[in-house]
Amino acid sequence: MLDIQFIRDNPELVAEKSKQKGYEVDVTQLLGFDTERRELLQQADDLRRQRNELNDASQGQKPSEEQVEQGRQLRDQLGDLEHRLEAIEKEFDVLLKAVPNMPLEDVPVGASEDENVVAKTVGEQPHFDFQPKNHAEIAEAKGWLDKERAAKIAGSRFAYLKGDLVRLQLAIMNWVVQTLGDEQVIQKLIDESGLQLSAKAFNPVLPPAMLRTEPYVASARLNAEEVTYKLEQDDLWLNASAEHTLCTMYWNEILPESELPIRYLGYSTSFRREAGTYGKDTEGFLRMHQFDKLEMEVFSTGETGLDEHKLLIAIQEYLVQQLDLPYQLLQKCTADIGKPNARGVDINCWLPGQNTYRETHTADYMTDYQARDLKIRVKRENGTELVHTNDATAFALGRAMIAIIENYQTADGHVRIPTVLQPFMNGQTEI
RNA sequence: GGAAGGGUGUCCGAGUGGUCGAUGGAAACGGUCUUGAAAACCGUCGUGCCGGCAACGGUACCGUGGGUUCGAAUCCCACCCCUUCCGCCA
C-alpha cells in the first residue's frame, strides 16, 4: 500500500496519478476516514491511559471497590469506542489498499497497453528464403509438443513438451544460472549502464510453488479472478510466478543492511488460470496454464531501488542479445504497469512465425509499496526503513523457446542452437 | 492421519493474573583500558500507530482471532504454524 502520510500531503497528486493508472480512488473520502480514525484513536488511547494509571495505582494490591467501579466504567467506554473505531478502520483499510503505487516521473501516461512506448528496437529481423513457420508447426512436426493428449489428461492450455525441446529448456536454465552467478557479468552490465551498485551475484533459488492467502494478499500480487489457482482444501494458492514466493520470502522481517542487496534467481513452474482469454493464442504453447520461468527478485535500500531496476533491465537485454533475438524494449505506460508498480518495462521478442513482437519479459519496480504491506524492513543507522523491491523475468522458458524456434528455424524444419547455448547442449548446433 | 512438546524482542532464552515492553545472555554500536587487537569493564540497543517543528509524551504489540477480568505474555475457547515420535509416502 501507499504511505498514508504521502496521501495526506499530496491528495490531488494521488488522485490524479491513480486515475492515470486506471484506478478511481476517492481520496477525499479516504482522508475523511483517516481524520475520523485518528480522532477516535486519540480518544481510545486516552481511555487506555486512564486505565493504565488506575492499574498502576493499585500497586499489586487488591483495588478498592471504588477503583473497580471506575475500571468498569472505563472498560465500557473503551469497548464502545473500539467498536466504532473498528468500523471506521475497516472502511479506511479498503480505501487505502485501493490506492495504487505512484508511477515515477518518466512513466508515459496512457490509458491502455496500446500506449506503451517503444523505447528501442534492437537486432535484425532474420531473413528467410522460405515461408517461416510458427513454433507450433515445427514443434509438432518434431514430436516436441503434444497438446491433444495433454488436453485429454488436464484440459486445454496444457502440453507435454518432449525431447530436444526439454534439453533446450534445461540448457537455457543452466546457462542463465551460470551467467547471473558471475559477478564479472554483473559488474560489466553495471558499468555499461552507469549504475552505482554492488556486483553481487544472483543466488539461485527453488522456492515453494504454493503460498498461503495471507502473504499472497500482502504481496499485492494475488489476482484471484483471472490468474490464480486456489487449492480450496488447504488455504494454498499455486503461484503464478516464482516472484510471488520470492517477494514474500522476508515477510515480517527486519534485515540487516549488510545483507542488501539481496538478489535471487528463482526457478518455478508457474500456474495461471487465463480466465477470459478463451480463443486467444490457442496455437502452440505461447499461453499455457502451466509454464516454467526463471525470475529475478531484488531487495534493496530505497537509494538503490531504481538502479537495481535498471540493472535488471540491462540483464534482460543482455540475455536476449546473447541469444541474438531481435526485440523491442517497451516503456510501459501508466495503465499497464500494474497496481503495485512504480515503473515497468516489457521486452517483446520478434516472432517470425507470427510476424510480430510478443511479450517475453517484464521488469517491475515497486519502490516501497509492496514492502509496506509485507513489512519487510532494513535496519539502518538512523532507524528502520522499508526495503524497495524489484522483480523481473530472466526467461519465461516457454516463450524463450518459441522465440528461438521461430528465429532459428531452417528451411528443412530444424532449429539451430544459439551459440551461447551450445556448450549446454553437448555442443549440438542444431536440433 | 495418530501422539507429545512448543511459538516471547535481531538471535537464544526467562517469565503462569497487577509496579512486565517484558529478567538474563549473545550479536551490534559507542566508550574506558591497550603500542594495536583480544579480553575485561561502562553505556546504548525492538516495532508500529497517534500528537508535537523538535526534545518528547501517549498508546499498542509476547503465533492469530475471540472470551473472562477493574486489570492478561500469564486463565478459557477456536484456529494457524513449528519440532519430535509413530503411520503412510516421492
Coordinates of C-alpha atoms (C1' of nucleotides) in Angstrom, one line a residue:
Chain A
M1 CA 0.0 0.0 0.0
L2 CA 0.9 3.6 -0.3
D3 CA 2.2 5.7 2.6
I4 CA -0.8 7.4 4.3
Q5 CA 1.3 10.4 5.2
F6 CA 2.1 10.8 1.5
I7 CA -1.6 10.7 0.7
R8 CA -2.3 13.3 3.4
D9 CA 0.4 15.6 2.0
N10 CA -0.5 15.1 -1.7
P11 CA -4.2 14.4 -2.1
E12 CA -4.6 15.9 -5.5
L13 CA -1.5 14.3 -6.9
V14 CA -2.6 10.9 -5.6
A15 CA -6.0 11.2 -7.1
E16 CA -4.5 12.3 -10.5
K17 CA -1.8 9.6 -10.6
S18 CA -4.3 6.9 -9.6
K19 CA -6.6 7.9 -12.4
Q20 CA -3.7 7.8 -14.8
K21 CA -3.2 4.1 -13.8
G22 CA -6.9 3.4 -14.3
Y23 CA -7.9 3.4 -10.6
E24 CA -10.7 5.5 -9.4
V25 CA -9.8 6.4 -5.9
D26 CA -11.9 8.6 -3.6
V27 CA -9.1 10.4 -1.8
T28 CA -11.4 12.8 -0.1
Q29 CA -13.4 10.0 1.4
L30 CA -10.2 8.2 2.4
L31 CA -8.8 11.2 4.2
G32 CA -12.2 11.7 5.9
F33 CA -12.0 8.3 7.3
D34 CA -8.4 9.0 8.2
T35 CA -9.3 12.0 10.2
E36 CA -12.1 10.3 12.0
R37 CA -9.9 7.3 12.7
R38 CA -7.2 9.5 14.2
E39 CA -9.7 11.3 16.4
L40 CA -11.2 8.0 17.7
L41 CA -7.7 6.6 18.2
Q42 CA -6.8 9.6 20.3
Q43 CA -9.8 9.1 22.5
A44 CA -9.2 5.4 22.8
D45 CA -5.5 6.0 23.7
D46 CA -6.7 8.5 26.3
L47 CA -9.1 6.0 27.9
R48 CA -6.3 3.3 27.9
R49 CA -4.0 5.8 29.6
Q50 CA -6.6 6.3 32.3
R51 CA -7.0 2.5 32.6
N52 CA -3.2 2.0 32.9
E53 CA -3.0 4.7 35.5
L54 CA -5.7 3.1 37.5
N55 CA -3.9 -0.3 37.3
D56 CA -0.6 1.3 38.3
A57 CA -2.4 2.9 41.3
S58 CA -3.3 -0.5 42.8
Q59 CA 0.4 -1.3 43.2
G60 CA -0.1 -5.0 43.1
Q61 CA -2.7 -4.8 45.9
K62 CA -6.3 -5.6 45.6
P63 CA -8.1 -2.5 44.2
S64 CA -10.7 -0.7 46.2
E65 CA -14.4 -1.1 45.4
E66 CA -14.3 2.4 44.1
Q67 CA -11.3 1.7 41.8
V68 CA -13.1 -1.4 40.4
E69 CA -16.2 0.6 39.7
Q70 CA -14.0 3.2 37.9
G71 CA -12.4 0.5 35.9
R72 CA -15.8 -0.9 34.9
Q73 CA -16.8 2.4 33.5
L74 CA -13.5 2.8 31.6
R75 CA -13.9 -0.7 30.2
D76 CA -17.4 0.0 28.9
Q77 CA -16.5 3.4 27.4
L78 CA -13.4 1.9 25.7
G79 CA -15.5 -1.0 24.4
D80 CA -17.9 1.4 22.8
L81 CA -15.1 3.4 21.2
E82 CA -13.3 0.4 20.0
H83 CA -16.4 -0.8 18.3
R84 CA -16.7 2.5 16.3
L85 CA -13.0 2.6 15.6
E86 CA -13.1 -0.9 14.2
A87 CA -15.9 0.0 11.8
I88 CA -14.0 3.1 10.6
E89 CA -10.7 1.3 10.2
K90 CA -12.3 -1.4 8.1
E91 CA -13.6 1.3 5.6
F92 CA -10.3 3.1 5.8
D93 CA -8.3 0.0 5.0
V94 CA -10.3 -0.9 2.0
L95 CA -9.9 2.6 0.5
L96 CA -6.2 2.7 1.4
K97 CA -5.5 -0.6 -0.2
A98 CA -7.3 0.6 -3.3
V99 CA -4.7 3.3 -3.9
P100 CA -2.1 2.1 -6.4
N101 CA 1.5 2.9 -6.3
M102 CA 2.5 6.2 -7.8
P103 CA 4.2 6.0 -11.2
L104 CA 7.6 7.5 -11.5
E105 CA 8.1 10.7 -13.4
D106 CA 9.3 9.1 -16.6
V107 CA 6.4 6.7 -17.0
P108 CA 4.4 7.7 -20.0
V109 CA 0.7 8.4 -19.4
G110 CA -1.6 6.1 -21.2
A111 CA -5.0 4.6 -21.0
S112 CA -4.1 1.1 -22.2
E113 CA -1.2 -1.1 -23.2
D114 CA -1.5 0.3 -26.7
E115 CA 0.1 3.5 -25.4
N116 CA 3.2 1.7 -24.2
V117 CA 6.2 3.5 -25.7
V118 CA 8.8 1.6 -27.8
A119 CA 12.0 2.8 -26.2
K120 CA 14.2 1.0 -28.6
T121 CA 14.3 -1.7 -31.2
V122 CA 17.3 -4.0 -31.2
G123 CA 18.6 -6.6 -33.6
E124 CA 17.9 -7.5 -37.2
Q125 CA 14.8 -9.5 -38.0
P126 CA 16.0 -12.6 -39.7
H127 CA 15.5 -13.1 -43.5
F128 CA 14.2 -16.4 -44.7
D129 CA 14.3 -17.7 -48.2
F130 CA 11.2 -19.7 -47.3
Q131 CA 7.9 -19.1 -45.6
P132 CA 8.8 -19.2 -41.9
K133 CA 6.6 -21.5 -39.8
N134 CA 5.3 -20.8 -36.4
H135 CA 6.7 -22.7 -33.4
A136 CA 3.7 -24.9 -33.1
E137 CA 4.1 -26.4 -36.6
I138 CA 7.8 -27.0 -36.1
A139 CA 7.4 -28.4 -32.6
E140 CA 4.6 -30.7 -33.6
A141 CA 6.5 -32.0 -36.6
K142 CA 9.5 -32.7 -34.4
G143 CA 7.4 -34.5 -31.8
W144 CA 8.3 -31.9 -29.2
L145 CA 4.7 -30.9 -28.4
D146 CA 1.7 -33.0 -27.7
K147 CA -1.3 -30.9 -26.7
E148 CA -4.0 -33.4 -27.6
R149 CA -3.0 -35.9 -25.0
A150 CA -2.4 -33.1 -22.5
A151 CA -6.0 -31.9 -23.2
K152 CA -7.2 -35.4 -22.6
I153 CA -5.4 -35.5 -19.2
A154 CA -5.6 -31.9 -18.0
G155 CA -7.7 -29.9 -20.4
S156 CA -6.9 -27.1 -22.8
R157 CA -3.8 -24.9 -22.4
F158 CA -1.6 -27.8 -21.2
A159 CA 1.1 -29.6 -23.1
Y160 CA 3.5 -32.4 -23.0
L161 CA 6.9 -30.9 -24.0
K162 CA 9.3 -33.6 -25.1
G163 CA 12.7 -34.5 -26.4
D164 CA 15.1 -31.9 -27.7
L165 CA 12.8 -29.1 -26.5
V166 CA 13.3 -30.3 -23.0
R167 CA 17.0 -30.4 -23.5
L168 CA 16.9 -26.9 -24.8
Q169 CA 15.0 -25.7 -21.8
L170 CA 17.5 -27.3 -19.4
A171 CA 20.3 -25.7 -21.4
I172 CA 18.8 -22.2 -21.1
M173 CA 18.3 -22.7 -17.4
N174 CA 21.9 -23.8 -16.8
W175 CA 23.2 -21.0 -18.9
V176 CA 21.2 -18.4 -17.1
V177 CA 22.1 -19.7 -13.6
Q178 CA 25.7 -19.6 -14.6
T179 CA 25.6 -16.2 -16.2
L180 CA 23.7 -14.5 -13.3
G181 CA 26.0 -16.2 -10.9
D182 CA 29.0 -14.5 -12.5
E183 CA 30.0 -11.3 -10.7
Q184 CA 32.0 -10.2 -13.7
V185 CA 29.0 -10.2 -15.9
I186 CA 27.0 -8.2 -13.3
Q187 CA 29.9 -5.7 -12.9
K188 CA 30.2 -5.3 -16.7
L189 CA 26.5 -4.5 -17.0
I190 CA 26.6 -2.1 -14.0
D191 CA 29.5 -0.3 -15.6
E192 CA 27.9 -0.1 -19.1
S193 CA 24.7 1.2 -17.6
G194 CA 26.5 3.8 -15.5
L195 CA 24.9 2.4 -12.2
Q196 CA 26.2 2.7 -8.7
L197 CA 25.6 -0.8 -7.4
S198 CA 27.2 -3.8 -5.8
A199 CA 28.3 -6.6 -8.3
K200 CA 26.8 -9.3 -6.0
A201 CA 25.8 -12.3 -8.0
F202 CA 22.3 -13.7 -8.1
N203 CA 21.7 -16.6 -5.8
P204 CA 19.6 -19.4 -7.4
V205 CA 16.5 -20.5 -5.5
L206 CA 14.0 -23.3 -5.9
P207 CA 11.1 -21.7 -4.0
P208 CA 7.8 -23.3 -3.0
A209 CA 5.3 -23.3 -5.8
M210 CA 2.4 -22.6 -3.4
L211 CA 1.7 -20.0 -0.8
R212 CA -0.9 -19.1 1.7
T213 CA -3.5 -16.4 1.4
E214 CA -2.1 -14.0 4.0
P215 CA 1.4 -13.5 2.5
Y216 CA -0.1 -13.6 -1.0
V217 CA -2.5 -10.8 -0.2
A218 CA 0.2 -8.8 1.4
S219 CA 2.3 -9.1 -1.7
A220 CA -0.4 -7.2 -3.7
R221 CA 0.1 -9.8 -6.4
L222 CA -2.9 -12.0 -5.8
N223 CA -5.2 -11.7 -8.7
A224 CA -7.7 -14.4 -7.9
E225 CA -10.3 -14.0 -10.5
E226 CA -8.2 -14.1 -13.6
V227 CA -4.9 -15.5 -12.7
T228 CA -4.6 -17.7 -9.7
Y229 CA -5.5 -21.3 -8.9
K230 CA -6.7 -21.9 -5.4
L231 CA -6.4 -25.2 -3.5
E232 CA -9.6 -25.0 -1.5
Q233 CA -8.8 -27.7 1.0
D234 CA -5.6 -26.2 2.2
D235 CA -5.7 -22.4 2.1
L236 CA -3.0 -22.6 -0.6
W237 CA -2.6 -21.0 -4.0
L238 CA -0.5 -22.1 -6.8
N239 CA 2.0 -19.4 -7.6
A240 CA 1.6 -17.6 -10.9
S241 CA 5.3 -16.8 -10.9
A242 CA 8.3 -17.5 -8.7
E243 CA 8.2 -13.9 -7.9
H244 CA 5.2 -14.5 -5.7
T245 CA 7.0 -16.8 -3.4
L246 CA 10.2 -14.8 -3.6
C247 CA 8.9 -11.4 -2.8
T248 CA 7.1 -12.8 0.2
M249 CA 10.2 -14.6 1.5
Y250 CA 11.2 -12.0 4.0
W251 CA 7.6 -11.3 5.1
N252 CA 7.5 -9.6 8.5
E253 CA 11.3 -9.5 8.8
I254 CA 13.8 -6.8 9.5
L255 CA 17.0 -7.3 7.6
P256 CA 20.5 -6.1 8.4
E257 CA 21.7 -3.5 5.9
S258 CA 24.8 -5.5 5.3
E259 CA 22.8 -8.2 3.6
L260 CA 21.5 -5.8 0.9
P261 CA 21.1 -6.0 -2.0
I262 CA 19.6 -9.5 -1.9
R263 CA 19.5 -10.8 -5.4
Y264 CA 17.7 -14.1 -6.2
L265 CA 17.2 -16.0 -9.4
G266 CA 14.2 -18.2 -8.7
Y267 CA 13.0 -21.1 -10.8
S268 CA 9.4 -22.2 -10.6
T269 CA 6.7 -23.7 -12.5
S270 CA 4.0 -21.0 -12.8
F271 CA 0.3 -21.6 -13.0
R272 CA -2.3 -19.3 -14.5
R273 CA -6.0 -19.7 -15.0
E274 CA -6.1 -17.5 -18.0
A275 CA -9.7 -16.8 -17.5
G276 CA -11.1 -14.5 -20.1
T277 CA -8.6 -15.5 -22.8
Y278 CA -10.6 -18.2 -24.5
G279 CA -9.8 -18.4 -28.1
K280 CA -6.7 -16.2 -27.7
D281 CA -3.3 -17.6 -28.6
T282 CA -4.5 -21.1 -28.9
E283 CA -1.8 -22.3 -31.1
G284 CA 1.4 -23.9 -29.7
F285 CA 2.5 -23.1 -26.2
L286 CA 2.6 -19.3 -26.1
R287 CA -0.2 -19.1 -23.4
M288 CA -0.4 -22.1 -21.1
H289 CA -2.0 -22.8 -17.7
Q290 CA 1.4 -24.0 -16.7
F291 CA 4.9 -22.9 -17.7
D292 CA 8.4 -22.7 -16.2
K293 CA 10.1 -19.5 -15.5
L294 CA 13.3 -18.0 -14.2
E295 CA 12.6 -14.9 -12.3
M296 CA 14.9 -12.3 -10.7
E297 CA 13.9 -10.7 -7.4
V298 CA 15.9 -8.0 -5.6
F299 CA 15.5 -6.4 -2.2
S300 CA 17.4 -3.2 -1.8
T301 CA 17.5 0.1 0.0
G302 CA 15.5 3.0 -1.3
E303 CA 18.5 4.8 -2.7
T304 CA 19.5 1.9 -5.0
G305 CA 16.0 0.7 -5.9
L306 CA 15.8 2.4 -9.2
D307 CA 19.3 1.5 -10.2
E308 CA 18.5 -2.1 -9.4
H309 CA 15.5 -1.9 -11.7
K310 CA 17.8 -0.6 -14.4
L311 CA 20.3 -3.4 -13.8
L312 CA 17.5 -6.0 -14.1
I313 CA 16.6 -4.5 -17.5
A314 CA 20.2 -4.4 -18.6
I315 CA 20.4 -8.1 -17.6
Q316 CA 17.3 -8.9 -19.6
E317 CA 18.6 -7.1 -22.7
Y318 CA 22.0 -8.8 -22.3
L319 CA 20.4 -12.3 -22.1
V320 CA 18.2 -11.7 -25.1
Q321 CA 21.2 -10.2 -27.0
Q322 CA 23.3 -13.2 -26.2
L323 CA 20.7 -15.3 -27.8
D324 CA 20.7 -12.9 -30.7
L325 CA 17.0 -12.5 -30.7
P326 CA 15.5 -9.3 -32.2
Y327 CA 13.5 -7.4 -29.6
Q328 CA 11.8 -4.2 -28.7
L329 CA 12.1 -2.6 -25.3
L330 CA 8.8 -1.1 -24.2
Q331 CA 8.4 1.5 -21.5
K332 CA 5.0 0.6 -20.1
C333 CA 2.5 3.3 -19.7
T334 CA 0.6 4.2 -16.5
A335 CA -2.3 2.0 -17.4
D336 CA -0.1 -1.1 -18.0
I337 CA 2.5 -1.1 -15.2
G338 CA 0.2 -2.7 -12.6
K339 CA -1.2 -1.5 -9.3
P340 CA 1.9 -2.0 -7.0
N341 CA 4.4 -0.9 -9.6
A342 CA 6.0 2.5 -9.9
R343 CA 7.7 1.8 -13.2
G344 CA 7.9 -1.1 -15.6
V345 CA 9.2 -2.2 -18.9
D346 CA 8.4 -5.1 -21.2
I347 CA 10.7 -6.8 -23.7
N348 CA 8.9 -8.1 -26.7
C349 CA 10.9 -10.6 -28.8
W350 CA 10.4 -10.9 -32.6
L351 CA 8.4 -14.0 -33.6
P352 CA 8.8 -14.5 -37.4
G353 CA 6.1 -17.2 -37.3
Q354 CA 3.6 -14.7 -36.2
N355 CA 5.2 -11.7 -37.9
T356 CA 5.1 -9.7 -34.7
Y357 CA 6.8 -8.8 -31.4
R358 CA 5.4 -10.7 -28.5
E359 CA 6.0 -10.1 -24.8
T360 CA 8.7 -12.4 -23.3
H361 CA 9.9 -10.3 -20.4
T362 CA 8.7 -7.8 -17.9
A363 CA 10.6 -5.8 -15.2
D364 CA 8.7 -4.1 -12.4
Y365 CA 9.9 -1.7 -9.7
M366 CA 7.6 -1.5 -6.7
T367 CA 9.5 1.1 -4.6
D368 CA 8.4 0.5 -1.0
Y369 CA 4.8 -0.1 -1.9
Q370 CA 5.0 -3.9 -1.7
A371 CA 7.3 -3.9 1.3
R372 CA 4.9 -1.7 3.3
D373 CA 2.3 -4.5 3.4
L374 CA 4.8 -7.3 3.6
K375 CA 6.5 -5.5 6.4
I376 CA 10.0 -6.1 5.0
R377 CA 12.4 -3.6 6.5
V378 CA 16.1 -2.9 6.8
K379 CA 17.8 -1.8 9.9
R380 CA 20.0 1.2 9.2
E381 CA 22.0 3.6 11.3
N382 CA 19.1 6.1 11.6
G383 CA 16.3 3.6 12.2
T384 CA 14.5 1.0 10.2
E385 CA 13.2 1.7 6.7
L386 CA 11.1 -0.3 4.2
V387 CA 13.1 -2.1 1.6
H388 CA 12.5 -1.5 -2.1
T389 CA 11.5 -4.5 -4.2
N390 CA 12.2 -5.3 -7.8
D391 CA 11.2 -8.2 -9.9
A392 CA 12.0 -9.1 -13.5
T393 CA 11.7 -12.1 -15.8
A394 CA 15.0 -13.7 -16.6
F395 CA 13.3 -16.1 -19.0
A396 CA 9.8 -17.4 -19.3
L397 CA 11.2 -20.7 -20.8
G398 CA 8.2 -21.5 -23.0
R399 CA 8.3 -18.1 -24.7
A400 CA 12.1 -18.1 -24.9
M401 CA 11.9 -21.4 -26.7
I402 CA 9.2 -20.1 -29.0
A403 CA 11.5 -17.2 -29.9
I404 CA 14.4 -19.5 -30.5
I405 CA 12.4 -22.0 -32.6
E406 CA 10.9 -19.3 -34.8
N407 CA 14.1 -17.2 -35.3
Y408 CA 16.5 -20.1 -35.7
Q409 CA 14.4 -22.3 -37.9
T410 CA 15.9 -23.7 -41.1
A411 CA 14.3 -24.5 -44.5
D412 CA 14.1 -28.2 -43.7
G413 CA 12.3 -27.7 -40.4
H414 CA 15.2 -27.9 -38.0
V415 CA 16.2 -25.4 -35.3
R416 CA 19.8 -24.1 -35.0
I417 CA 21.1 -23.7 -31.4
P418 CA 22.2 -20.2 -30.4
T419 CA 26.0 -20.2 -29.9
V420 CA 25.9 -19.5 -26.1
L421 CA 23.7 -22.4 -25.5
Q422 CA 25.7 -25.0 -27.5
P423 CA 28.0 -25.8 -24.6
F424 CA 25.0 -26.6 -22.6
M425 CA 23.7 -28.9 -25.3
N426 CA 26.7 -31.1 -25.6
G427 CA 28.0 -28.9 -28.5
Q428 CA 24.9 -29.6 -30.6
T429 CA 24.4 -26.9 -33.2
E430 CA 21.0 -28.0 -34.4
I431 CA 18.0 -29.9 -33.2
Chain B
rG1 C1' -3.7 -39.4 9.8
rG2 C1' -2.3 -40.6 15.4
rA3 C1' 0.6 -38.8 19.9
rA4 C1' 3.5 -35.4 22.5
rG5 C1' 6.0 -30.7 23.1
rG6 C1' 6.4 -25.7 21.6
rG7 C1' 5.6 -20.4 19.2
rU8 C1' 8.1 -14.2 23.8
rG9 C1' 12.3 -8.5 21.1
rU10 C1' 17.9 -9.0 15.6
rC11 C1' 19.1 -14.1 17.8
rC12 C1' 19.0 -17.5 22.2
rG13 C1' 16.0 -17.7 26.4
rA14 C1' 13.3 -16.4 31.4
rG15 C1' 8.6 -15.1 32.9
rU16 C1' 1.9 -18.7 34.8
rG17 C1' -3.2 -12.5 36.9
rG18 C1' -1.3 -6.3 38.8
rU19 C1' 4.8 -2.0 39.7
rC20 C1' 6.0 -6.6 32.7
rG21 C1' 7.5 -3.8 26.7
rA22 C1' 8.8 -7.7 29.5
rU23 C1' 14.9 -10.8 33.7
rG24 C1' 19.3 -12.8 31.7
rG25 C1' 22.7 -13.9 27.7
rA26 C1' 24.5 -13.2 22.6
rA27 C1' 25.1 -10.1 18.5
rA28 C1' 25.6 -5.0 17.1
rC29 C1' 27.0 0.1 18.2
rG30 C1' 29.7 3.9 21.4
rG31 C1' 33.4 4.4 25.2
rU32 C1' 37.4 3.1 29.0
rC33 C1' 41.8 0.3 29.2
rU34 C1' 45.9 -1.3 25.4
rU35 C1' 51.6 0.2 21.1
rG36 C1' 47.4 -2.4 18.4
rA37 C1' 43.9 -6.2 18.9
rA38 C1' 41.5 -9.6 22.1
rA39 C1' 39.7 -10.0 27.0
rA40 C1' 37.5 -7.2 30.8
rC41 C1' 34.6 -3.1 32.3
rC42 C1' 30.9 1.1 31.4
rG43 C1' 27.0 2.8 28.3
rU44 C1' 23.4 2.4 24.2
rC45 C1' 20.4 -1.1 21.9
rG46 C1' 12.5 -3.6 19.4
rU47 C1' 8.5 -2.2 16.1
rG48 C1' 4.0 0.2 14.6
rC49 C1' 0.4 4.0 15.4
rC50 C1' -1.4 9.0 17.4
rG51 C1' 0.1 14.0 18.9
rG52 C1' 4.4 17.5 18.5
rC53 C1' 8.8 21.8 14.3
rA54 C1' 11.5 19.1 17.8
rA55 C1' 13.1 17.3 22.6
rC56 C1' 9.4 14.3 24.0
rG57 C1' 4.6 12.5 25.5
rG58 C1' 0.7 8.8 24.9
rU59 C1' -0.7 4.0 23.1
rA60 C1' -0.4 -0.8 21.1
rC61 C1' 2.2 -5.2 20.1
rC62 C1' 4.7 -11.9 23.9
rG63 C1' 1.8 -17.1 16.8
rU64 C1' -3.6 -15.3 15.1
rG65 C1' -8.7 -14.3 16.4
rG66 C1' -12.3 -14.2 20.2
rG67 C1' -13.6 -14.5 25.6
rU68 C1' -13.1 -14.0 31.2
rU69 C1' -11.4 -9.8 34.5
rC70 C1' -11.3 -3.4 37.4
rG71 C1' -6.5 -5.5 35.2
rA72 C1' -4.0 -10.8 30.6
rA73 C1' 2.5 -12.7 27.9
rU74 C1' 0.2 -15.3 32.1
rC75 C1' -6.6 -18.0 32.7
rC76 C1' -10.6 -20.1 28.9
rC77 C1' -12.1 -21.2 23.6
rA78 C1' -11.1 -21.7 18.5
rC79 C1' -7.6 -21.6 14.7
rC80 C1' -2.6 -21.3 12.4
rC81 C1' 2.3 -22.7 12.3
rC82 C1' 6.9 -25.3 14.0
rU83 C1' 9.5 -29.5 16.3
rU84 C1' 9.8 -34.7 17.7
rC85 C1' 7.9 -39.8 17.6
rC86 C1' 4.5 -43.3 15.1
rG87 C1' 2.0 -44.4 10.4
rC88 C1' 2.0 -43.5 5.1
rC89 C1' 4.9 -41.8 1.0
rA90 C1' 8.5 -39.3 -3.7

